[in-house]
PDB file of N, CA and C in Angstrom:
ATOM      1  N   MET A   1      12.896  23.214   2.063  1.00  0.00           N
ATOM      2  CA  MET A   1      12.453  22.056   1.957  1.00  0.00           C
ATOM      3  C   MET A   1      13.351  21.316   0.649  1.00  0.00           C
ATOM      4  N   GLY A   2      13.728  22.383  -0.481  1.00  0.00           N
ATOM      5  CA  GLY A   2      14.200  22.019  -1.743  1.00  0.00           C
ATOM      6  C   GLY A   2      15.530  20.841  -1.126  1.00  0.00           C
ATOM      7  N   PHE A   3      15.977  20.743  -0.275  1.00  0.00           N
ATOM      8  CA  PHE A   3      17.183  20.380   0.561  1.00  0.00           C
ATOM      9  C   PHE A   3      16.776  18.842   0.769  1.00  0.00           C
ATOM     10  N   LEU A   4      15.252  18.493   1.668  1.00  0.00           N
ATOM     11  CA  LEU A   4      14.951  17.143   1.831  1.00  0.00           C
ATOM     12  C   LEU A   4      14.405  16.608   0.583  1.00  0.00           C
ATOM     13  N   LYS A   5      13.727  17.139  -0.659  1.00  0.00           N
ATOM     14  CA  LYS A   5      13.296  16.611  -2.033  1.00  0.00           C
ATOM     15  C   LYS A   5      14.354  15.557  -2.408  1.00  0.00           C
ATOM     16  N   TYR A   6      15.742  16.341  -2.353  1.00  0.00           N
ATOM     17  CA  TYR A   6      17.181  15.561  -3.079  1.00  0.00           C
ATOM     18  C   TYR A   6      17.613  14.629  -2.113  1.00  0.00           C
ATOM     19  N   VAL A   7      17.203  15.156  -1.066  1.00  0.00           N
ATOM     20  CA  VAL A   7      17.895  13.667   0.026  1.00  0.00           C
ATOM     21  C   VAL A   7      16.928  12.095   0.355  1.00  0.00           C
ATOM     22  N   GLY A   8      15.390  12.872  -0.045  1.00  0.00           N
ATOM     23  CA  GLY A   8      14.531  11.413  -0.263  1.00  0.00           C
ATOM     24  C   GLY A   8      14.450  11.074  -1.689  1.00  0.00           C
ATOM     25  N   TRP A   9      15.190  11.207  -2.683  1.00  0.00           N
ATOM     26  CA  TRP A   9      15.740  10.508  -4.093  1.00  0.00           C
ATOM     27  C   TRP A   9      16.936   9.991  -3.952  1.00  0.00           C
ATOM     28  N   LEU A  10      17.936  10.502  -2.940  1.00  0.00           N
ATOM     29  CA  LEU A  10      18.951  10.042  -2.905  1.00  0.00           C
ATOM     30  C   LEU A  10      18.814   8.578  -2.087  1.00  0.00           C
ATOM     31  N   PHE A  11      17.720   8.687  -1.122  1.00  0.00           N
ATOM     32  CA  PHE A  11      17.365   7.465  -0.277  1.00  0.00           C
ATOM     33  C   PHE A  11      16.732   6.436  -1.285  1.00  0.00           C
ATOM     34  N   ARG A  12      16.228   6.960  -2.136  1.00  0.00           N
ATOM     35  CA  ARG A  12      15.042   5.972  -2.768  1.00  0.00           C
ATOM     36  C   ARG A  12      16.594   5.288  -3.974  1.00  0.00           C
ATOM     37  N   ALA A  13      17.080   6.066  -4.441  1.00  0.00           N
ATOM     38  CA  ALA A  13      18.310   5.460  -5.747  1.00  0.00           C
ATOM     39  C   ALA A  13      19.007   4.819  -4.316  1.00  0.00           C
ATOM     40  N   LEU A  14      19.649   4.656  -3.275  1.00  0.00           N
ATOM     41  CA  LEU A  14      20.524   3.554  -2.362  1.00  0.00           C
ATOM     42  C   LEU A  14      19.430   2.392  -2.677  1.00  0.00           C
ATOM     43  N   LEU A  15      18.596   2.917  -2.157  1.00  0.00           N
ATOM     44  CA  LEU A  15      17.503   1.722  -1.951  1.00  0.00           C
ATOM     45  C   LEU A  15      17.343   1.101  -3.070  1.00  0.00           C
ATOM     46  N   PHE A  16      17.125   1.229  -4.181  1.00  0.00           N
ATOM     47  CA  PHE A  16      17.024   1.007  -5.177  1.00  0.00           C
ATOM     48  C   PHE A  16      18.399   0.116  -5.793  1.00  0.00           C
ATOM     49  N   VAL A  17      19.460   0.525  -5.592  1.00  0.00           N
ATOM     50  CA  VAL A  17      20.925   0.375  -6.039  1.00  0.00           C
ATOM     51  C   VAL A  17      20.998  -1.551  -4.794  1.00  0.00           C
ATOM     52  N   ALA A  18      20.897  -1.126  -3.745  1.00  0.00           N
ATOM     53  CA  ALA A  18      21.191  -2.597  -2.441  1.00  0.00           C
ATOM     54  C   ALA A  18      19.872  -3.789  -3.057  1.00  0.00           C
ATOM     55  N   LEU A  19      18.997  -3.084  -3.419  1.00  0.00           N
ATOM     56  CA  LEU A  19      17.945  -4.135  -3.804  1.00  0.00           C
ATOM     57  C   LEU A  19      18.071  -4.885  -5.320  1.00  0.00           C
ATOM     58  N   LEU A  20      18.930  -4.174  -6.027  1.00  0.00           N
ATOM     59  CA  LEU A  20      19.911  -4.297  -7.269  1.00  0.00           C
ATOM     60  C   LEU A  20      20.399  -5.579  -6.873  1.00  0.00           C
ATOM     61  N   LEU A  21      21.853  -4.964  -5.851  1.00  0.00           N
ATOM     62  CA  LEU A  21      22.949  -6.053  -5.662  1.00  0.00           C
ATOM     63  C   LEU A  21      22.458  -6.911  -5.124  1.00  0.00           C
ATOM     64  N   PHE A  22      21.048  -6.960  -4.457  1.00  0.00           N
ATOM     65  CA  PHE A  22      20.821  -8.223  -3.201  1.00  0.00           C
ATOM     66  C   PHE A  22      20.500  -9.559  -4.618  1.00  0.00           C
ATOM     67  N   ALA A  23      19.398  -8.915  -5.285  1.00  0.00           N
ATOM     68  CA  ALA A  23      18.880  -9.666  -6.553  1.00  0.00           C
ATOM     69  C   ALA A  23      20.125  -9.786  -7.269  1.00  0.00           C
ATOM     70  N   LEU A  24      21.277  -9.640  -7.751  1.00  0.00           N
ATOM     71  CA  LEU A  24      22.490  -9.799  -8.336  1.00  0.00           C
ATOM     72  C   LEU A  24      22.770 -11.445  -7.291  1.00  0.00           C
ATOM     73  N   LYS A  25      22.720 -11.017  -6.801  1.00  0.00           N
ATOM     74  CA  LYS A  25      23.660 -11.978  -5.726  1.00  0.00           C
ATOM     75  C   LYS A  25      22.435 -13.238  -5.111  1.00  0.00           C
ATOM     76  N   ASN A  26      21.350 -12.907  -5.817  1.00  0.00           N
ATOM     77  CA  ASN A  26      20.652 -14.016  -5.723  1.00  0.00           C
ATOM     78  C   ASN A  26      19.506 -14.926  -6.706  1.00  0.00           C
ATOM     79  N   THR A  27      20.492 -15.375  -7.548  1.00  0.00           N
ATOM     80  CA  THR A  27      20.067 -15.340  -9.052  1.00  0.00           C
ATOM     81  C   THR A  27      20.065 -17.073  -9.210  1.00  0.00           C
ATOM     82  N   ASP A  28      20.445 -17.633  -8.098  1.00  0.00           N
ATOM     83  CA  ASP A  28      20.859 -19.203  -7.770  1.00  0.00           C
ATOM     84  C   ASP A  28      19.201 -20.066  -8.152  1.00  0.00           C
ATOM     85  N   PRO A  29      18.827 -21.143  -8.865  1.00  0.00           N
ATOM     86  CA  PRO A  29      17.901 -21.612  -9.667  1.00  0.00           C
ATOM     87  C   PRO A  29      17.376 -22.312  -7.976  1.00  0.00           C
ATOM     88  N   VAL A  30      16.240 -22.399  -7.483  1.00  0.00           N
ATOM     89  CA  VAL A  30      15.421 -23.214  -6.453  1.00  0.00           C
ATOM     90  C   VAL A  30      14.141 -23.695  -6.853  1.00  0.00           C
ATOM     91  N   THR A  31      13.602 -24.994  -6.401  1.00  0.00           N
ATOM     92  CA  THR A  31      12.820 -25.874  -7.109  1.00  0.00           C
ATOM     93  C   THR A  31      11.630 -25.679  -5.654  1.00  0.00           C
ATOM     94  N   LEU A  32      10.379 -25.289  -6.340  1.00  0.00           N
ATOM     95  CA  LEU A  32       9.213 -25.159  -5.746  1.00  0.00           C
ATOM     96  C   LEU A  32       8.636 -26.553  -5.615  1.00  0.00           C
ATOM     97  N   ARG A  33       8.365 -26.943  -4.573  1.00  0.00           N
ATOM     98  CA  ARG A  33       7.410 -28.322  -4.886  1.00  0.00           C
ATOM     99  C   ARG A  33       6.023 -28.426  -4.407  1.00  0.00           C
ATOM    100  N   PHE A  34       5.240 -28.829  -5.344  1.00  0.00           N
ATOM    101  CA  PHE A  34       3.705 -28.706  -5.097  1.00  0.00           C
ATOM    102  C   PHE A  34       3.280 -30.021  -4.975  1.00  0.00           C
ATOM    103  N   TYR A  35       1.747 -30.146  -4.378  1.00  0.00           N
ATOM    104  CA  TYR A  35       1.060 -31.299  -4.109  1.00  0.00           C
ATOM    105  C   TYR A  35       0.795 -31.900  -5.726  1.00  0.00           C
ATOM    106  N   LEU A  36       0.893 -33.440  -6.004  1.00  0.00           N
ATOM    107  CA  LEU A  36       0.667 -34.046  -7.066  1.00  0.00           C
ATOM    108  C   LEU A  36       1.619 -34.107  -7.757  1.00  0.00           C
ATOM    109  N   GLU A  37       3.290 -34.152  -7.225  1.00  0.00           N
ATOM    110  CA  GLU A  37       4.467 -34.165  -7.907  1.00  0.00           C
ATOM    111  C   GLU A  37       4.463 -32.980  -8.685  1.00  0.00           C
ATOM    112  N   GLN A  38       4.180 -31.864  -8.625  1.00  0.00           N
ATOM    113  CA  GLN A  38       4.424 -31.120  -9.622  1.00  0.00           C
ATOM    114  C   GLN A  38       5.809 -30.499  -8.975  1.00  0.00           C
ATOM    115  N   SER A  39       6.668 -29.170  -9.545  1.00  0.00           N
ATOM    116  CA  SER A  39       7.431 -28.399  -9.113  1.00  0.00           C
ATOM    117  C   SER A  39       7.741 -27.399 -10.755  1.00  0.00           C
ATOM    118  N   TRP A  40       8.268 -26.515  -9.822  1.00  0.00           N
ATOM    119  CA  TRP A  40       8.638 -25.041 -10.134  1.00  0.00           C
ATOM    120  C   TRP A  40      10.048 -24.868 -10.073  1.00  0.00           C
ATOM    121  N   GLN A  41      10.883 -24.475 -11.406  1.00  0.00           N
ATOM    122  CA  GLN A  41      12.308 -24.095 -10.874  1.00  0.00           C
ATOM    123  C   GLN A  41      12.879 -22.765 -11.158  1.00  0.00           C
ATOM    124  N   ALA A  42      12.896 -21.618 -10.552  1.00  0.00           N
ATOM    125  CA  ALA A  42      12.890 -20.303 -11.045  1.00  0.00           C
ATOM    126  C   ALA A  42      14.239 -20.054 -10.206  1.00  0.00           C
ATOM    127  N   PRO A  43      14.573 -18.798 -10.512  1.00  0.00           N
ATOM    128  CA  PRO A  43      15.510 -17.851  -9.775  1.00  0.00           C
ATOM    129  C   PRO A  43      15.279 -17.890  -7.906  1.00  0.00           C
ATOM    130  N   LEU A  44      16.045 -17.112  -7.298  1.00  0.00           N
ATOM    131  CA  LEU A  44      15.489 -17.270  -5.978  1.00  0.00           C
ATOM    132  C   LEU A  44      14.744 -15.817  -5.948  1.00  0.00           C
ATOM    133  N   ILE A  45      15.361 -14.489  -6.232  1.00  0.00           N
ATOM    134  CA  ILE A  45      14.948 -13.519  -6.726  1.00  0.00           C
ATOM    135  C   ILE A  45      13.629 -13.312  -7.007  1.00  0.00           C
ATOM    136  N   LEU A  46      13.581 -14.495  -8.212  1.00  0.00           N
ATOM    137  CA  LEU A  46      12.114 -14.351  -8.703  1.00  0.00           C
ATOM    138  C   LEU A  46      10.886 -14.564  -7.863  1.00  0.00           C
ATOM    139  N   VAL A  47      11.422 -15.811  -7.143  1.00  0.00           N
ATOM    140  CA  VAL A  47      10.410 -16.711  -6.120  1.00  0.00           C
ATOM    141  C   VAL A  47      10.322 -15.550  -5.013  1.00  0.00           C
ATOM    142  N   LEU A  48      10.920 -14.899  -4.393  1.00  0.00           N
ATOM    143  CA  LEU A  48      11.231 -13.964  -3.550  1.00  0.00           C
ATOM    144  C   LEU A  48      10.141 -12.501  -3.706  1.00  0.00           C
ATOM    145  N   LEU A  49      10.536 -12.818  -5.157  1.00  0.00           N
ATOM    146  CA  LEU A  49       9.462 -11.205  -5.684  1.00  0.00           C
ATOM    147  C   LEU A  49       8.224 -11.542  -5.903  1.00  0.00           C
ATOM    148  N   ALA A  50       7.851 -12.489  -6.600  1.00  0.00           N
ATOM    149  CA  ALA A  50       6.659 -12.943  -6.615  1.00  0.00           C
ATOM    150  C   ALA A  50       5.954 -13.832  -5.749  1.00  0.00           C
ATOM    151  N   PHE A  51       6.470 -13.942  -4.069  1.00  0.00           N
ATOM    152  CA  PHE A  51       5.729 -14.008  -3.239  1.00  0.00           C
ATOM    153  C   PHE A  51       5.707 -12.672  -2.207  1.00  0.00           C
ATOM    154  N   PHE A  52       6.079 -11.379  -2.460  1.00  0.00           N
ATOM    155  CA  PHE A  52       6.233 -10.657  -2.153  1.00  0.00           C
ATOM    156  C   PHE A  52       5.526 -10.128  -2.792  1.00  0.00           C
ATOM    157  N   ALA A  53       4.853 -10.109  -4.167  1.00  0.00           N
ATOM    158  CA  ALA A  53       4.119  -9.565  -4.665  1.00  0.00           C
ATOM    159  C   ALA A  53       2.770 -10.204  -3.756  1.00  0.00           C
ATOM    160  N   LEU A  54       2.737 -11.203  -4.124  1.00  0.00           N
ATOM    161  CA  LEU A  54       1.152 -12.019  -4.064  1.00  0.00           C
ATOM    162  C   LEU A  54       1.200 -11.245  -2.081  1.00  0.00           C
ATOM    163  N   GLY A  55       2.104 -11.270  -1.478  1.00  0.00           N
ATOM    164  CA  GLY A  55       1.520 -10.876   0.227  1.00  0.00           C
ATOM    165  C   GLY A  55       0.967  -9.250  -0.207  1.00  0.00           C
ATOM    166  N   ALA A  56       1.326  -8.914  -0.576  1.00  0.00           N
ATOM    167  CA  ALA A  56       0.920  -7.202  -0.889  1.00  0.00           C
ATOM    168  C   ALA A  56      -0.213  -7.390  -1.258  1.00  0.00           C
ATOM    169  N   ALA A  57      -0.675  -8.062  -2.590  1.00  0.00           N
ATOM    170  CA  ALA A  57      -1.971  -8.079  -3.087  1.00  0.00           C
ATOM    171  C   ALA A  57      -3.154  -8.483  -1.877  1.00  0.00           C
ATOM    172  N   LEU A  58      -2.656  -9.285  -1.340  1.00  0.00           N
ATOM    173  CA  LEU A  58      -3.457 -10.358  -0.443  1.00  0.00           C
ATOM    174  C   LEU A  58      -3.823  -9.190   1.073  1.00  0.00           C
ATOM    175  N   GLY A  59      -2.825  -8.149   0.882  1.00  0.00           N
ATOM    176  CA  GLY A  59      -3.387  -7.251   2.383  1.00  0.00           C
ATOM    177  C   GLY A  59      -4.102  -6.039   1.641  1.00  0.00           C
ATOM    178  N   VAL A  60      -3.938  -5.991   0.196  1.00  0.00           N
ATOM    179  CA  VAL A  60      -4.473  -4.790  -0.270  1.00  0.00           C
ATOM    180  C   VAL A  60      -5.941  -5.159  -0.347  1.00  0.00           C
ATOM    181  N   LEU A  61      -6.205  -6.600  -0.242  1.00  0.00           N
ATOM    182  CA  LEU A  61      -7.356  -7.319  -0.796  1.00  0.00           C
ATOM    183  C   LEU A  61      -8.292  -7.543   0.999  1.00  0.00           C
ATOM    184  N   ALA A  62      -7.090  -7.609   1.752  1.00  0.00           N
ATOM    185  CA  ALA A  62      -7.964  -7.310   3.069  1.00  0.00           C
ATOM    186  C   ALA A  62      -8.273  -6.190   3.269  1.00  0.00           C
ATOM    187  N   CYS A  63      -7.813  -5.101   2.889  1.00  0.00           N
ATOM    188  CA  CYS A  63      -8.245  -3.754   3.059  1.00  0.00           C
ATOM    189  C   CYS A  63      -9.712  -3.082   2.465  1.00  0.00           C
ATOM    190  N   PHE A  64     -10.037  -4.039   1.851  1.00  0.00           N
ATOM    191  CA  PHE A  64     -11.028  -3.615   0.454  1.00  0.00           C
ATOM    192  C   PHE A  64     -12.567  -3.384   1.212  1.00  0.00           C
ATOM    193  N   ALA A  65     -12.217  -4.540   2.321  1.00  0.00           N
ATOM    194  CA  ALA A  65     -14.059  -4.535   2.749  1.00  0.00           C
ATOM    195  C   ALA A  65     -14.228  -3.604   3.883  1.00  0.00           C
ATOM    196  N   ARG A  66     -13.323  -3.486   4.628  1.00  0.00           N
ATOM    197  CA  ARG A  66     -13.166  -2.527   5.531  1.00  0.00           C
ATOM    198  C   ARG A  66     -13.669  -0.906   4.947  1.00  0.00           C
ATOM    199  N   LEU A  67     -12.646  -0.769   3.873  1.00  0.00           N
ATOM    200  CA  LEU A  67     -12.928   0.726   3.061  1.00  0.00           C
ATOM    201  C   LEU A  67     -14.484   0.901   1.877  1.00  0.00           C
ATOM    202  N   PHE A  68     -15.182  -0.051   1.970  1.00  0.00           N
ATOM    203  CA  PHE A  68     -16.181   0.100   1.251  1.00  0.00           C
ATOM    204  C   PHE A  68     -17.112  -0.134   2.369  1.00  0.00           C
ATOM    205  N   ALA A  69     -17.098  -0.732   3.468  1.00  0.00           N
ATOM    206  CA  ALA A  69     -17.901  -0.335   4.775  1.00  0.00           C
ATOM    207  C   ALA A  69     -17.686   0.975   4.999  1.00  0.00           C
ATOM    208  N   GLN A  70     -16.824   1.841   5.241  1.00  0.00           N
ATOM    209  CA  GLN A  70     -16.370   3.466   5.166  1.00  0.00           C
ATOM    210  C   GLN A  70     -17.017   3.714   4.727  1.00  0.00           C
ATOM    211  N   ARG A  71     -16.857   3.764   3.403  1.00  0.00           N
ATOM    212  CA  ARG A  71     -17.512   4.356   2.161  1.00  0.00           C
ATOM    213  C   ARG A  71     -19.075   4.590   2.631  1.00  0.00           C
ATOM    214  N   ARG A  72     -20.161   3.234   2.824  1.00  0.00           N
ATOM    215  CA  ARG A  72     -21.085   3.151   3.153  1.00  0.00           C
ATOM    216  C   ARG A  72     -21.580   3.944   3.870  1.00  0.00           C
ATOM    217  N   GLU A  73     -20.714   3.785   5.110  1.00  0.00           N
ATOM    218  CA  GLU A  73     -21.392   4.596   6.373  1.00  0.00           C
ATOM    219  C   GLU A  73     -21.632   6.276   6.086  1.00  0.00           C
ATOM    220  N   ILE A  74     -19.962   6.742   4.983  1.00  0.00           N
ATOM    221  CA  ILE A  74     -19.962   8.130   4.605  1.00  0.00           C
ATOM    222  C   ILE A  74     -21.217   8.333   4.150  1.00  0.00           C
ATOM    223  N   GLY A  75     -21.386   7.429   3.234  1.00  0.00           N
ATOM    224  CA  GLY A  75     -22.720   7.860   2.600  1.00  0.00           C
ATOM    225  C   GLY A  75     -24.122   7.820   3.086  1.00  0.00           C
ATOM    226  N   SER A  76     -23.762   7.011   3.660  1.00  0.00           N
ATOM    227  CA  SER A  76     -25.205   7.129   4.519  1.00  0.00           C
ATOM    228  C   SER A  76     -25.303   8.889   5.232  1.00  0.00           C
ATOM    229  N   LEU A  77     -24.272   8.729   6.044  1.00  0.00           N
ATOM    230  CA  LEU A  77     -23.756  10.155   7.038  1.00  0.00           C
ATOM    231  C   LEU A  77     -24.458  11.343   6.260  1.00  0.00           C
ATOM    232  N   LYS A  78     -23.832  11.293   4.949  1.00  0.00           N
ATOM    233  CA  LYS A  78     -24.039  12.426   3.751  1.00  0.00           C
ATOM    234  C   LYS A  78     -25.663  12.488   3.544  1.00  0.00           C
ATOM    235  N   ARG A  79     -26.369  11.780   3.153  1.00  0.00           N
ATOM    236  CA  ARG A  79     -27.509  11.932   3.320  1.00  0.00           C
ATOM    237  C   ARG A  79     -28.605  11.820   4.382  1.00  0.00           C
ATOM    238  N   GLU A  80     -27.626  11.796   5.300  1.00  0.00           N
ATOM    239  CA  GLU A  80     -29.038  11.848   6.915  1.00  0.00           C
ATOM    240  C   GLU A  80     -28.212  13.640   6.991  1.00  0.00           C
ATOM    241  N   LEU A  81     -27.481  13.996   6.193  1.00  0.00           N
ATOM    242  CA  LEU A  81     -27.138  15.300   6.764  1.00  0.00           C
ATOM    243  C   LEU A  81     -27.695  16.389   5.624  1.00  0.00           C
ATOM    244  N   GLN A  82     -28.105  15.667   4.551  1.00  0.00           N
ATOM    245  CA  GLN A  82     -28.975  16.900   3.489  1.00  0.00           C
ATOM    246  C   GLN A  82     -30.650  16.724   3.545  1.00  0.00           C
ATOM    247  N   GLY A  83     -30.864  15.713   4.605  1.00  0.00           N
ATOM    248  CA  GLY A  83     -32.196  16.070   4.703  1.00  0.00           C
ATOM    249  C   GLY A  83     -32.462  16.571   5.560  1.00  0.00           C
ATOM    250  N   ARG A  84     -31.316  17.188   6.477  1.00  0.00           N
ATOM    251  CA  ARG A  84     -31.738  18.007   7.641  1.00  0.00           C
ATOM    252  C   ARG A  84     -31.868  19.480   7.328  1.00  0.00           C
ATOM    253  N   PRO A  85     -32.530  19.938   7.972  1.00  0.00           N
ATOM    254  CA  PRO A  85     -32.471  21.839   7.653  1.00  0.00           C
ATOM    255  C   PRO A  85     -31.431  22.460   7.962  1.00  0.00           C
ATOM    256  N   PRO A  86     -30.970  23.362   7.690  1.00  0.00           N
ATOM    257  CA  PRO A  86     -30.035  23.774   7.894  1.00  0.00           C
ATOM    258  C   PRO A  86     -29.925  24.275   9.266  1.00  0.00           C
ATOM    259  N   ALA A  87     -29.195  24.559   9.824  1.00  0.00           N
ATOM    260  CA  ALA A  87     -28.620  24.887  11.590  1.00  0.00           C
ATOM    261  C   ALA A  87     -29.236  26.259  11.657  1.00  0.00           C
ATOM    262  N   GLU A  88     -29.348  26.764  12.458  1.00  0.00           N
ATOM    263  CA  GLU A  88     -29.398  28.286  12.911  1.00  0.00           C
ATOM    264  C   GLU A  88     -27.430  28.294  13.407  1.00  0.00           C
ATOM    265  N   THR A  89     -27.084  29.743  12.876  1.00  0.00           N
ATOM    266  CA  THR A  89     -25.797  30.304  12.729  1.00  0.00           C
ATOM    267  C   THR A  89     -25.933  30.474  13.785  1.00  0.00           C
ATOM    268  N   PRO A  90     -24.715  30.288  14.655  1.00  0.00           N
ATOM    269  CA  PRO A  90     -24.756  31.124  16.255  1.00  0.00           C
ATOM    270  C   PRO A  90     -24.352  32.492  16.262  1.00  0.00           C
ATOM    271  N   PRO A  91     -24.883  33.251  17.040  1.00  0.00           N
ATOM    272  CA  PRO A  91     -24.419  35.028  17.051  1.00  0.00           C
ATOM    273  C   PRO A  91     -22.703  35.073  17.504  1.00  0.00           C
ATOM    274  N   VAL A  92     -22.648  36.320  16.611  1.00  0.00           N
ATOM    275  CA  VAL A  92     -20.745  36.028  16.550  1.00  0.00           C
ATOM    276  C   VAL A  92     -20.708  37.264  17.661  1.00  0.00           C
ATOM    277  N   PRO A  93     -20.141  36.785  18.808  1.00  0.00           N
ATOM    278  CA  PRO A  93     -19.822  37.967  19.662  1.00  0.00           C
ATOM    279  C   PRO A  93     -19.205  39.074  19.096  1.00  0.00           C
ATOM    280  N   PRO A  94     -18.810  40.507  20.396  1.00  0.00           N
ATOM    281  CA  PRO A  94     -18.100  41.047  19.480  1.00  0.00           C
ATOM    282  C   PRO A  94     -17.156  41.381  20.320  1.00  0.00           C
ATOM    283  N   ALA A  95     -15.823  41.403  19.525  1.00  0.00           N
ATOM    284  CA  ALA A  95     -14.406  41.646  19.464  1.00  0.00           C
ATOM    285  C   ALA A  95     -13.995  42.125  20.189  1.00  0.00           C
ATOM    286  N   MET A  96     -12.659  41.839  21.234  1.00  0.00           N
ATOM    287  CA  MET A  96     -12.694  42.447  22.226  1.00  0.00           C
ATOM    288  C   MET A  96     -11.489  43.469  22.069  1.00  0.00           C
ATOM    289  N   GLY A  97     -12.009  44.705  22.848  1.00  0.00           N
ATOM    290  CA  GLY A  97     -11.663  46.246  22.896  1.00  0.00           C
ATOM    291  C   GLY A  97     -12.150  46.599  21.569  1.00  0.00           C
ATOM    292  N   ALA A  98     -13.439  46.244  21.161  1.00  0.00           N
ATOM    293  CA  ALA A  98     -13.655  46.655  19.921  1.00  0.00           C
ATOM    294  C   ALA A  98     -14.742  47.920  20.800  1.00  0.00           C
TER     295      ALA A  98
END
């Protein structure tokens, strides 16, 4: 099992190096033009990182509504179970060959 741990770390290190090299190759300035003649100039990799982070944050926010609904449902089901009397335990069948 320890071998897989090292393979995982090797994969992470290679991915980090690949992303670092990608970032170093994409430092050219780009201009984003907004409404009302506003613009923003930044390195391409910074713009890519900002939009990736914004997309990830919006994805997480989109999941929150469903997560909270599930938590409410679980809470109501737990309260419903606590209000019930304990169920009778079924008799244990005799062991085979005993």
